[in-house]
Amino acid sequence: MDRGGCQMSGGGGGGGGGGGAIDQHGMITLEDLESFSEDQLSDSGNGSLEEEGETMEAEDGSDRLLHYWQEVARGHQVEVSADMAEPIQQLSSDNQGRSQREHIPFTLLLRKEKCGEQLYEKRHYEKGHWACITMREDTYEQSICYGFMRIMRYICQQNSLGDYLGMTLPIVTIVRTDENHSVISQDVTVAYYLPIEHQAQPPQPYDGEIVIEVWPAATVYTRGFTGPTNEVTIINQINTMAELLDSPGVCVNNSFIVAGYTNPAHSNRENEIWFLERR
């Protein structure tokens, strides 16, 4: 299985994907994997990840969470192995008060609006360390969820510190398209920004196919959208953003980023499409 890179400049690695909703074929994607305990383990559907994790732990512990994930994933052509029990439990509990999610810092350079509606933002992101993995499974959706499960293992103790590293938002996916922006590459790169406390000395992954990359500082044009992320919605968002930009030629035109902030437990999922400004 190839590793690939995932530079924000658009170089390296394969791309493709977005973590989003279950599509018409019933595939399970990145957000679904993270949100099972919140989305479907609560009768009310309103429980937080922390509350659901504590409830499950009180009843049957990590085994019950694992069995639940396995049951749901099996119906979507995804296998969840037994060694995912601990990562699943850690992402579904409060981790000794460390469950708060850190947002990737940026500087807002410009906000473009029309008739009171925000069209897009221009932001500057400083260079930083990211953990990346590129997958090439049989299907696009399988690559996303298997890649994220491996990133989960890295976050949850399979690292040189042997400790839970903490979650950051957004989780991003590198997307590469053909010249006409009509087809997304099957190769999928899932990337996780290291929390601030680990930026200076990133813990090394035990998984040899997870690569710690230093992404250079980058300027991005970003547009928010709600709802599922799949091949159709991503292509639509890319084309919409291209039409809105005054000078679309300033951006890399075959490499994009899909950023996911929320999971399917929310009625209006929060996503962004990022265009990378040419260096």
PDB file of C-alpha atoms in Angstrom:
ATOM      1  CA  MET A   1       0.000   0.000   0.000  1.00  0.00           C
ATOM      2  CA  ASP A   2       1.473   3.302  -1.052  1.00  0.00           C
ATOM      3  CA  ARG A   3       2.000   6.136   1.397  1.00  0.00           C
ATOM      4  CA  GLY A   4       2.097   9.287  -0.639  1.00  0.00           C
ATOM      5  CA  GLY A   5       2.559  12.796   0.693  1.00  0.00           C
ATOM      6  CA  CYS A   6      -0.057  15.429   1.349  1.00  0.00           C
ATOM      7  CA  GLN A   7       1.406  18.915   1.126  1.00  0.00           C
ATOM      8  CA  MET A   8      -1.014  21.817   1.370  1.00  0.00           C
ATOM      9  CA  SER A   9       0.740  23.215  -1.684  1.00  0.00           C
ATOM     10  CA  GLY A  10      -0.970  20.450  -3.626  1.00  0.00           C
ATOM     11  CA  GLY A  11       2.160  18.403  -4.169  1.00  0.00           C
ATOM     12  CA  GLY A  12       2.753  14.828  -3.145  1.00  0.00           C
ATOM     13  CA  GLY A  13       0.447  12.007  -2.447  1.00  0.00           C
ATOM     14  CA  GLY A  14      -2.762  10.987  -4.026  1.00  0.00           C
ATOM     15  CA  GLY A  15      -5.958  12.724  -3.247  1.00  0.00           C
ATOM     16  CA  GLY A  16      -9.556  12.057  -3.218  1.00  0.00           C
ATOM     17  CA  GLY A  17     -12.348  11.953  -0.876  1.00  0.00           C
ATOM     18  CA  GLY A  18     -14.181  13.665   1.804  1.00  0.00           C
ATOM     19  CA  GLY A  19     -15.482  12.300   5.043  1.00  0.00           C
ATOM     20  CA  GLY A  20     -19.198  12.422   4.940  1.00  0.00           C
ATOM     21  CA  ALA A  21     -22.513  10.729   4.730  1.00  0.00           C
ATOM     22  CA  ILE A  22     -23.513   7.201   3.906  1.00  0.00           C
ATOM     23  CA  ASP A  23     -24.053   7.224   0.154  1.00  0.00           C
ATOM     24  CA  GLN A  24     -26.689   5.500  -1.938  1.00  0.00           C
ATOM     25  CA  HIS A  25     -24.650   2.263  -1.906  1.00  0.00           C
ATOM     26  CA  GLY A  26     -24.624   2.178   1.884  1.00  0.00           C
ATOM     27  CA  MET A  27     -20.900   2.855   2.309  1.00  0.00           C
ATOM     28  CA  ILE A  28     -19.753   4.184   5.635  1.00  0.00           C
ATOM     29  CA  THR A  29     -17.435   7.165   5.615  1.00  0.00           C
ATOM     30  CA  LEU A  30     -15.017   8.993   7.921  1.00  0.00           C
ATOM     31  CA  GLU A  31     -17.578  11.017   9.847  1.00  0.00           C
ATOM     32  CA  ASP A  32     -19.805   8.007  10.396  1.00  0.00           C
ATOM     33  CA  LEU A  33     -16.961   6.037  11.949  1.00  0.00           C
ATOM     34  CA  GLU A  34     -16.233   8.783  14.440  1.00  0.00           C
ATOM     35  CA  SER A  35     -19.871   9.426  15.271  1.00  0.00           C
ATOM     36  CA  PHE A  36     -21.471   6.003  15.695  1.00  0.00           C
ATOM     37  CA  SER A  37     -21.678   6.267  19.465  1.00  0.00           C
ATOM     38  CA  GLU A  38     -23.207   9.733  19.308  1.00  0.00           C
ATOM     39  CA  ASP A  39     -25.419   9.223  16.294  1.00  0.00           C
ATOM     40  CA  GLN A  40     -26.978   5.868  17.013  1.00  0.00           C
ATOM     41  CA  LEU A  41     -26.287   4.648  20.554  1.00  0.00           C
ATOM     42  CA  SER A  42     -28.615   7.141  22.197  1.00  0.00           C
ATOM     43  CA  ASP A  43     -32.378   6.749  22.226  1.00  0.00           C
ATOM     44  CA  SER A  44     -32.786  10.507  22.082  1.00  0.00           C
ATOM     45  CA  GLY A  45     -30.075  11.046  19.498  1.00  0.00           C
ATOM     46  CA  ASN A  46     -28.908  14.068  21.487  1.00  0.00           C
ATOM     47  CA  GLY A  47     -26.203  12.530  23.678  1.00  0.00           C
ATOM     48  CA  SER A  48     -22.651  13.796  23.402  1.00  0.00           C
ATOM     49  CA  LEU A  49     -19.693  11.594  22.556  1.00  0.00           C
ATOM     50  CA  GLU A  50     -18.538  11.893  26.146  1.00  0.00           C
ATOM     51  CA  GLU A  51     -21.930  10.979  27.664  1.00  0.00           C
ATOM     52  CA  GLU A  52     -22.437   8.011  25.364  1.00  0.00           C
ATOM     53  CA  GLY A  53     -18.911   6.745  25.985  1.00  0.00           C
ATOM     54  CA  GLU A  54     -19.413   6.888  29.741  1.00  0.00           C
ATOM     55  CA  THR A  55     -22.778   5.106  29.463  1.00  0.00           C
ATOM     56  CA  MET A  56     -21.327   2.318  27.345  1.00  0.00           C
ATOM     57  CA  GLU A  57     -18.328   1.986  29.654  1.00  0.00           C
ATOM     58  CA  ALA A  58     -20.613   1.646  32.652  1.00  0.00           C
ATOM     59  CA  GLU A  59     -22.587  -1.126  30.976  1.00  0.00           C
ATOM     60  CA  ASP A  60     -20.212  -3.359  29.040  1.00  0.00           C
ATOM     61  CA  GLY A  61     -17.068  -1.312  28.420  1.00  0.00           C
ATOM     62  CA  SER A  62     -15.138  -1.115  25.179  1.00  0.00           C
ATOM     63  CA  ASP A  63     -16.308  -4.537  23.962  1.00  0.00           C
ATOM     64  CA  ARG A  64     -19.860  -3.350  23.493  1.00  0.00           C
ATOM     65  CA  LEU A  65     -18.738  -0.257  21.607  1.00  0.00           C
ATOM     66  CA  LEU A  66     -16.540  -2.415  19.389  1.00  0.00           C
ATOM     67  CA  HIS A  67     -19.343  -4.884  18.676  1.00  0.00           C
ATOM     68  CA  TYR A  68     -21.664  -2.055  17.781  1.00  0.00           C
ATOM     69  CA  TRP A  69     -19.172  -0.559  15.320  1.00  0.00           C
ATOM     70  CA  GLN A  70     -18.523  -3.981  13.826  1.00  0.00           C
ATOM     71  CA  GLU A  71     -22.213  -4.668  13.340  1.00  0.00           C
ATOM     72  CA  VAL A  72     -22.910  -1.370  11.634  1.00  0.00           C
ATOM     73  CA  ALA A  73     -19.724  -1.369   9.542  1.00  0.00           C
ATOM     74  CA  ARG A  74     -20.262  -4.929   8.306  1.00  0.00           C
ATOM     75  CA  GLY A  75     -23.372  -3.781   6.491  1.00  0.00           C
ATOM     76  CA  HIS A  76     -21.300  -1.186   4.672  1.00  0.00           C
ATOM     77  CA  GLN A  77     -18.524  -3.472   3.420  1.00  0.00           C
ATOM     78  CA  VAL A  78     -16.089  -2.256   6.072  1.00  0.00           C
ATOM     79  CA  GLU A  79     -14.414  -4.524   8.640  1.00  0.00           C
ATOM     80  CA  VAL A  80     -13.622  -3.124  12.085  1.00  0.00           C
ATOM     81  CA  SER A  81     -10.916  -5.247  13.693  1.00  0.00           C
ATOM     82  CA  ALA A  82     -10.735  -6.111  17.388  1.00  0.00           C
ATOM     83  CA  ASP A  83      -7.724  -3.844  17.903  1.00  0.00           C
ATOM     84  CA  MET A  84      -9.995  -0.840  17.278  1.00  0.00           C
ATOM     85  CA  ALA A  85     -11.713  -1.370  20.660  1.00  0.00           C
ATOM     86  CA  GLU A  86      -9.435   1.002  22.573  1.00  0.00           C
ATOM     87  CA  PRO A  87      -9.345   3.814  19.970  1.00  0.00           C
ATOM     88  CA  ILE A  88     -13.138   3.663  19.682  1.00  0.00           C
ATOM     89  CA  GLN A  89     -13.548   3.932  23.432  1.00  0.00           C
ATOM     90  CA  GLN A  90     -11.065   6.798  23.723  1.00  0.00           C
ATOM     91  CA  LEU A  91     -12.720   8.879  21.010  1.00  0.00           C
ATOM     92  CA  SER A  92     -16.097   8.185  22.638  1.00  0.00           C
ATOM     93  CA  SER A  93     -15.162   9.173  26.190  1.00  0.00           C
ATOM     94  CA  ASP A  94     -13.839  12.255  27.938  1.00  0.00           C
ATOM     95  CA  ASN A  95     -10.236  11.000  28.147  1.00  0.00           C
ATOM     96  CA  GLN A  96      -9.707  12.399  31.632  1.00  0.00           C
ATOM     97  CA  GLY A  97     -11.027  15.779  30.584  1.00  0.00           C
ATOM     98  CA  ARG A  98      -9.023  15.967  27.349  1.00  0.00           C
ATOM     99  CA  SER A  99     -11.886  15.533  24.912  1.00  0.00           C
ATOM    100  CA  GLN A 100     -12.169  19.191  23.877  1.00  0.00           C
ATOM    101  CA  ARG A 101     -11.325  19.545  20.216  1.00  0.00           C
ATOM    102  CA  GLU A 102      -8.731  22.040  19.107  1.00  0.00           C
ATOM    103  CA  HIS A 103      -9.325  24.060  15.953  1.00  0.00           C
ATOM    104  CA  ILE A 104      -6.493  24.605  13.484  1.00  0.00           C
ATOM    105  CA  PRO A 105      -5.369  28.248  13.847  1.00  0.00           C
ATOM    106  CA  PHE A 106      -5.494  30.629  10.890  1.00  0.00           C
ATOM    107  CA  THR A 107      -5.485  34.333  10.051  1.00  0.00           C
ATOM    108  CA  LEU A 108      -8.474  35.730   8.167  1.00  0.00           C
ATOM    109  CA  LEU A 109      -7.273  37.842   5.234  1.00  0.00           C
ATOM    110  CA  LEU A 110     -10.510  38.568   3.379  1.00  0.00           C
ATOM    111  CA  ARG A 111     -14.214  37.809   3.572  1.00  0.00           C
ATOM    112  CA  LYS A 112     -16.144  38.141   0.310  1.00  0.00           C
ATOM    113  CA  GLU A 113     -19.855  38.825   0.691  1.00  0.00           C
ATOM    114  CA  LYS A 114     -22.754  39.635  -1.614  1.00  0.00           C
ATOM    115  CA  CYS A 115     -26.161  40.878  -0.454  1.00  0.00           C
ATOM    116  CA  GLY A 116     -25.301  39.883   3.096  1.00  0.00           C
ATOM    117  CA  GLU A 117     -24.350  36.332   2.113  1.00  0.00           C
ATOM    118  CA  GLN A 118     -20.802  35.114   2.694  1.00  0.00           C
ATOM    119  CA  LEU A 119     -19.395  33.747  -0.556  1.00  0.00           C
ATOM    120  CA  TYR A 120     -15.930  32.711   0.596  1.00  0.00           C
ATOM    121  CA  GLU A 121     -13.018  33.578   2.851  1.00  0.00           C
ATOM    122  CA  LYS A 122      -9.320  33.970   2.182  1.00  0.00           C
ATOM    123  CA  ARG A 123      -7.175  32.636   5.041  1.00  0.00           C
ATOM    124  CA  HIS A 124      -3.542  32.155   5.892  1.00  0.00           C
ATOM    125  CA  TYR A 125      -2.417  28.979   7.649  1.00  0.00           C
ATOM    126  CA  GLU A 126       1.066  28.754   9.154  1.00  0.00           C
ATOM    127  CA  LYS A 127       3.250  25.749   8.479  1.00  0.00           C
ATOM    128  CA  GLY A 128       2.648  22.819  10.751  1.00  0.00           C
ATOM    129  CA  HIS A 129       2.959  19.092  11.302  1.00  0.00           C
ATOM    130  CA  TRP A 130       0.257  16.797   9.965  1.00  0.00           C
ATOM    131  CA  ALA A 131      -0.171  13.038  10.174  1.00  0.00           C
ATOM    132  CA  CYS A 132      -1.192  11.730   6.760  1.00  0.00           C
ATOM    133  CA  ILE A 133      -2.054   8.415   5.198  1.00  0.00           C
ATOM    134  CA  THR A 134      -2.940   7.664   1.581  1.00  0.00           C
ATOM    135  CA  MET A 135      -5.192   4.683   0.913  1.00  0.00           C
ATOM    136  CA  ARG A 136      -6.064   2.832  -2.275  1.00  0.00           C
ATOM    137  CA  GLU A 137      -8.901   0.473  -1.395  1.00  0.00           C
ATOM    138  CA  ASP A 138     -11.440  -0.998  -3.789  1.00  0.00           C
ATOM    139  CA  THR A 139     -13.825   1.897  -3.290  1.00  0.00           C
ATOM    140  CA  TYR A 140     -13.495   5.568  -2.515  1.00  0.00           C
ATOM    141  CA  GLU A 141     -15.521   5.277   0.707  1.00  0.00           C
ATOM    142  CA  GLN A 142     -13.551   2.309   1.993  1.00  0.00           C
ATOM    143  CA  SER A 143     -10.306   4.225   1.548  1.00  0.00           C
ATOM    144  CA  ILE A 144     -11.634   7.099   3.638  1.00  0.00           C
ATOM    145  CA  CYS A 145     -12.844   5.030   6.561  1.00  0.00           C
ATOM    146  CA  TYR A 146      -9.895   2.635   6.655  1.00  0.00           C
ATOM    147  CA  GLY A 147      -7.522   5.592   6.513  1.00  0.00           C
ATOM    148  CA  PHE A 148      -9.302   7.316   9.362  1.00  0.00           C
ATOM    149  CA  MET A 149      -9.274   4.179  11.514  1.00  0.00           C
ATOM    150  CA  ARG A 150      -5.510   4.029  11.137  1.00  0.00           C
ATOM    151  CA  ILE A 151      -5.209   7.698  12.071  1.00  0.00           C
ATOM    152  CA  MET A 152      -7.422   6.927  15.089  1.00  0.00           C
ATOM    153  CA  ARG A 153      -4.962   4.274  16.240  1.00  0.00           C
ATOM    154  CA  TYR A 154      -2.151   6.816  16.000  1.00  0.00           C
ATOM    155  CA  ILE A 155      -4.135   9.383  17.995  1.00  0.00           C
ATOM    156  CA  CYS A 156      -5.069   6.803  20.620  1.00  0.00           C
ATOM    157  CA  GLN A 157      -1.726   5.494  21.948  1.00  0.00           C
ATOM    158  CA  GLN A 158      -0.140   3.852  18.876  1.00  0.00           C
ATOM    159  CA  ASN A 159       2.512   6.550  18.902  1.00  0.00           C
ATOM    160  CA  SER A 160       5.913   7.039  20.475  1.00  0.00           C
ATOM    161  CA  LEU A 161       4.382   8.739  23.547  1.00  0.00           C
ATOM    162  CA  GLY A 162       2.014   5.853  24.149  1.00  0.00           C
ATOM    163  CA  ASP A 163      -0.687   8.372  25.049  1.00  0.00           C
ATOM    164  CA  TYR A 164      -3.889   9.904  23.690  1.00  0.00           C
ATOM    165  CA  LEU A 165      -2.862  12.903  21.579  1.00  0.00           C
ATOM    166  CA  GLY A 166      -6.180  14.752  21.362  1.00  0.00           C
ATOM    167  CA  MET A 167      -8.433  15.585  18.428  1.00  0.00           C
ATOM    168  CA  THR A 168      -8.169  18.611  16.175  1.00  0.00           C
ATOM    169  CA  LEU A 169     -10.645  20.048  13.691  1.00  0.00           C
ATOM    170  CA  PRO A 170     -11.103  19.944  10.840  1.00  0.00           C
ATOM    171  CA  ILE A 171     -10.072  16.494   9.671  1.00  0.00           C
ATOM    172  CA  VAL A 172      -9.148  17.087   6.054  1.00  0.00           C
ATOM    173  CA  THR A 173      -9.067  15.002   2.928  1.00  0.00           C
ATOM    174  CA  ILE A 174      -6.927  15.753  -0.106  1.00  0.00           C
ATOM    175  CA  VAL A 175      -8.977  15.677  -3.311  1.00  0.00           C
ATOM    176  CA  ARG A 176      -7.490  15.476  -6.789  1.00  0.00           C
ATOM    177  CA  THR A 177      -9.586  15.710  -9.931  1.00  0.00           C
ATOM    178  CA  ASP A 178      -9.277  15.435 -13.681  1.00  0.00           C
ATOM    179  CA  GLU A 179      -8.849  18.563 -15.825  1.00  0.00           C
ATOM    180  CA  ASN A 180     -12.594  19.077 -16.140  1.00  0.00           C
ATOM    181  CA  HIS A 181     -13.224  18.771 -12.392  1.00  0.00           C
ATOM    182  CA  SER A 182     -15.725  16.023 -13.103  1.00  0.00           C
ATOM    183  CA  VAL A 183     -13.993  12.942 -11.651  1.00  0.00           C
ATOM    184  CA  ILE A 184     -12.285  12.520  -8.278  1.00  0.00           C
ATOM    185  CA  SER A 185      -9.261  10.237  -7.992  1.00  0.00           C
ATOM    186  CA  GLN A 186      -9.858   7.021  -6.078  1.00  0.00           C
ATOM    187  CA  ASP A 187      -6.675   7.580  -4.052  1.00  0.00           C
ATOM    188  CA  VAL A 188      -7.594   9.092  -0.703  1.00  0.00           C
ATOM    189  CA  THR A 189      -5.315  10.987   1.676  1.00  0.00           C
ATOM    190  CA  VAL A 190      -6.668  11.576   5.167  1.00  0.00           C
ATOM    191  CA  ALA A 191      -4.795  14.177   7.232  1.00  0.00           C
ATOM    192  CA  TYR A 192      -4.827  15.111  10.920  1.00  0.00           C
ATOM    193  CA  TYR A 193      -3.266  18.314  12.290  1.00  0.00           C
ATOM    194  CA  LEU A 194      -1.141  17.670  15.372  1.00  0.00           C
ATOM    195  CA  PRO A 195      -2.366  19.546  18.478  1.00  0.00           C
ATOM    196  CA  ILE A 196      -0.345  22.613  19.427  1.00  0.00           C
ATOM    197  CA  GLU A 197       1.342  20.838  22.339  1.00  0.00           C
ATOM    198  CA  HIS A 198       2.776  18.247  19.919  1.00  0.00           C
ATOM    199  CA  GLN A 199       3.769  20.551  17.045  1.00  0.00           C
ATOM    200  CA  ALA A 200       7.362  21.072  18.190  1.00  0.00           C
ATOM    201  CA  GLN A 201       8.034  17.370  18.708  1.00  0.00           C
ATOM    202  CA  PRO A 202       5.432  15.267  16.880  1.00  0.00           C
ATOM    203  CA  PRO A 203       4.994  11.791  18.343  1.00  0.00           C
ATOM    204  CA  GLN A 204       6.023   9.201  15.782  1.00  0.00           C
ATOM    205  CA  PRO A 205       3.443   6.682  14.555  1.00  0.00           C
ATOM    206  CA  TYR A 206       3.922   2.948  14.952  1.00  0.00           C
ATOM    207  CA  ASP A 207       2.130   2.529  11.616  1.00  0.00           C
ATOM    208  CA  GLY A 208       4.837   2.821   8.952  1.00  0.00           C
ATOM    209  CA  GLU A 209       2.372   4.112   6.369  1.00  0.00           C
ATOM    210  CA  ILE A 210       1.351   7.134   8.424  1.00  0.00           C
ATOM    211  CA  VAL A 211       3.707   9.949   7.496  1.00  0.00           C
ATOM    212  CA  ILE A 212       4.374  13.036   9.608  1.00  0.00           C
ATOM    213  CA  GLU A 213       4.574  15.884   7.109  1.00  0.00           C
ATOM    214  CA  VAL A 214       5.543  19.518   7.575  1.00  0.00           C
ATOM    215  CA  TRP A 215       3.035  21.372   5.453  1.00  0.00           C
ATOM    216  CA  PRO A 216       4.298  24.776   4.342  1.00  0.00           C
ATOM    217  CA  ALA A 217       2.441  27.964   5.156  1.00  0.00           C
ATOM    218  CA  ALA A 218      -0.440  28.352   2.731  1.00  0.00           C
ATOM    219  CA  THR A 219      -3.125  30.754   1.644  1.00  0.00           C
ATOM    220  CA  VAL A 220      -6.480  29.139   0.991  1.00  0.00           C
ATOM    221  CA  TYR A 221      -9.805  30.277  -0.381  1.00  0.00           C
ATOM    222  CA  THR A 222     -12.518  28.512   1.558  1.00  0.00           C
ATOM    223  CA  ARG A 223     -16.267  28.206   1.229  1.00  0.00           C
ATOM    224  CA  GLY A 224     -18.527  26.581   3.786  1.00  0.00           C
ATOM    225  CA  PHE A 225     -21.341  24.199   2.935  1.00  0.00           C
ATOM    226  CA  THR A 226     -23.687  21.984   4.906  1.00  0.00           C
ATOM    227  CA  GLY A 227     -24.879  18.455   4.423  1.00  0.00           C
ATOM    228  CA  PRO A 228     -23.178  15.267   3.253  1.00  0.00           C
ATOM    229  CA  THR A 229     -19.791  15.096   1.559  1.00  0.00           C
ATOM    230  CA  ASN A 230     -19.511  12.623  -1.288  1.00  0.00           C
ATOM    231  CA  GLU A 231     -18.228  12.615  -4.857  1.00  0.00           C
ATOM    232  CA  VAL A 232     -21.243  14.504  -6.194  1.00  0.00           C
ATOM    233  CA  THR A 233     -21.343  17.240  -3.555  1.00  0.00           C
ATOM    234  CA  ILE A 234     -17.575  17.733  -3.665  1.00  0.00           C
ATOM    235  CA  ILE A 235     -17.542  18.186  -7.437  1.00  0.00           C
ATOM    236  CA  ASN A 236     -20.468  20.609  -7.156  1.00  0.00           C
ATOM    237  CA  GLN A 237     -18.700  22.634  -4.472  1.00  0.00           C
ATOM    238  CA  ILE A 238     -15.471  22.782  -6.487  1.00  0.00           C
ATOM    239  CA  ASN A 239     -17.303  24.110  -9.533  1.00  0.00           C
ATOM    240  CA  THR A 240     -19.314  26.599  -7.460  1.00  0.00           C
ATOM    241  CA  MET A 241     -16.167  27.948  -5.815  1.00  0.00           C
ATOM    242  CA  ALA A 242     -14.387  28.263  -9.177  1.00  0.00           C
ATOM    243  CA  GLU A 243     -17.266  30.385 -10.469  1.00  0.00           C
ATOM    244  CA  LEU A 244     -17.197  32.668  -7.416  1.00  0.00           C
ATOM    245  CA  LEU A 245     -13.476  33.435  -7.471  1.00  0.00           C
ATOM    246  CA  ASP A 246     -12.578  36.590  -9.382  1.00  0.00           C
ATOM    247  CA  SER A 247      -9.334  34.999 -10.568  1.00  0.00           C
ATOM    248  CA  PRO A 248      -9.614  31.212 -10.265  1.00  0.00           C
ATOM    249  CA  GLY A 249      -6.272  30.868 -12.052  1.00  0.00           C
ATOM    250  CA  VAL A 250      -4.450  31.943  -8.878  1.00  0.00           C
ATOM    251  CA  CYS A 251      -5.349  28.590  -7.320  1.00  0.00           C
ATOM    252  CA  VAL A 252      -4.011  25.110  -7.873  1.00  0.00           C
ATOM    253  CA  ASN A 253      -6.628  23.693 -10.212  1.00  0.00           C
ATOM    254  CA  ASN A 254      -6.394  19.934  -9.715  1.00  0.00           C
ATOM    255  CA  SER A 255      -5.837  19.606  -5.973  1.00  0.00           C
ATOM    256  CA  PHE A 256      -8.353  20.612  -3.319  1.00  0.00           C
ATOM    257  CA  ILE A 257      -9.088  20.011   0.352  1.00  0.00           C
ATOM    258  CA  VAL A 258     -12.364  18.983   1.926  1.00  0.00           C
ATOM    259  CA  ALA A 259     -12.528  19.975   5.594  1.00  0.00           C
ATOM    260  CA  GLY A 260     -15.018  18.321   7.944  1.00  0.00           C
ATOM    261  CA  TYR A 261     -16.008  19.866  11.281  1.00  0.00           C
ATOM    262  CA  THR A 262     -19.087  17.964  12.408  1.00  0.00           C
ATOM    263  CA  ASN A 263     -20.590  14.516  12.121  1.00  0.00           C
ATOM    264  CA  PRO A 264     -23.951  13.072  11.004  1.00  0.00           C
ATOM    265  CA  ALA A 265     -25.426  13.544  14.484  1.00  0.00           C
ATOM    266  CA  HIS A 266     -25.914  17.165  13.425  1.00  0.00           C
ATOM    267  CA  SER A 267     -28.838  17.949  11.148  1.00  0.00           C
ATOM    268  CA  ASN A 268     -26.714  20.473   9.254  1.00  0.00           C
ATOM    269  CA  ARG A 269     -23.209  19.132   8.926  1.00  0.00           C
ATOM    270  CA  GLU A 270     -20.460  21.737   8.735  1.00  0.00           C
ATOM    271  CA  ASN A 271     -17.924  21.383   5.906  1.00  0.00           C
ATOM    272  CA  GLU A 272     -15.660  23.540   3.786  1.00  0.00           C
ATOM    273  CA  ILE A 273     -14.033  23.266   0.375  1.00  0.00           C
ATOM    274  CA  TRP A 274     -10.528  24.736   0.247  1.00  0.00           C
ATOM    275  CA  PHE A 275      -8.751  26.029  -2.853  1.00  0.00           C
ATOM    276  CA  LEU A 276      -4.969  26.354  -2.472  1.00  0.00           C
ATOM    277  CA  GLU A 277      -3.378  29.548  -3.745  1.00  0.00           C
ATOM    278  CA  ARG A 278      -0.455  28.982  -6.110  1.00  0.00           C
ATOM    279  CA  ARG A 279       2.930  29.672  -4.544  1.00  0.00           C
TER     280      ARG A 279
END
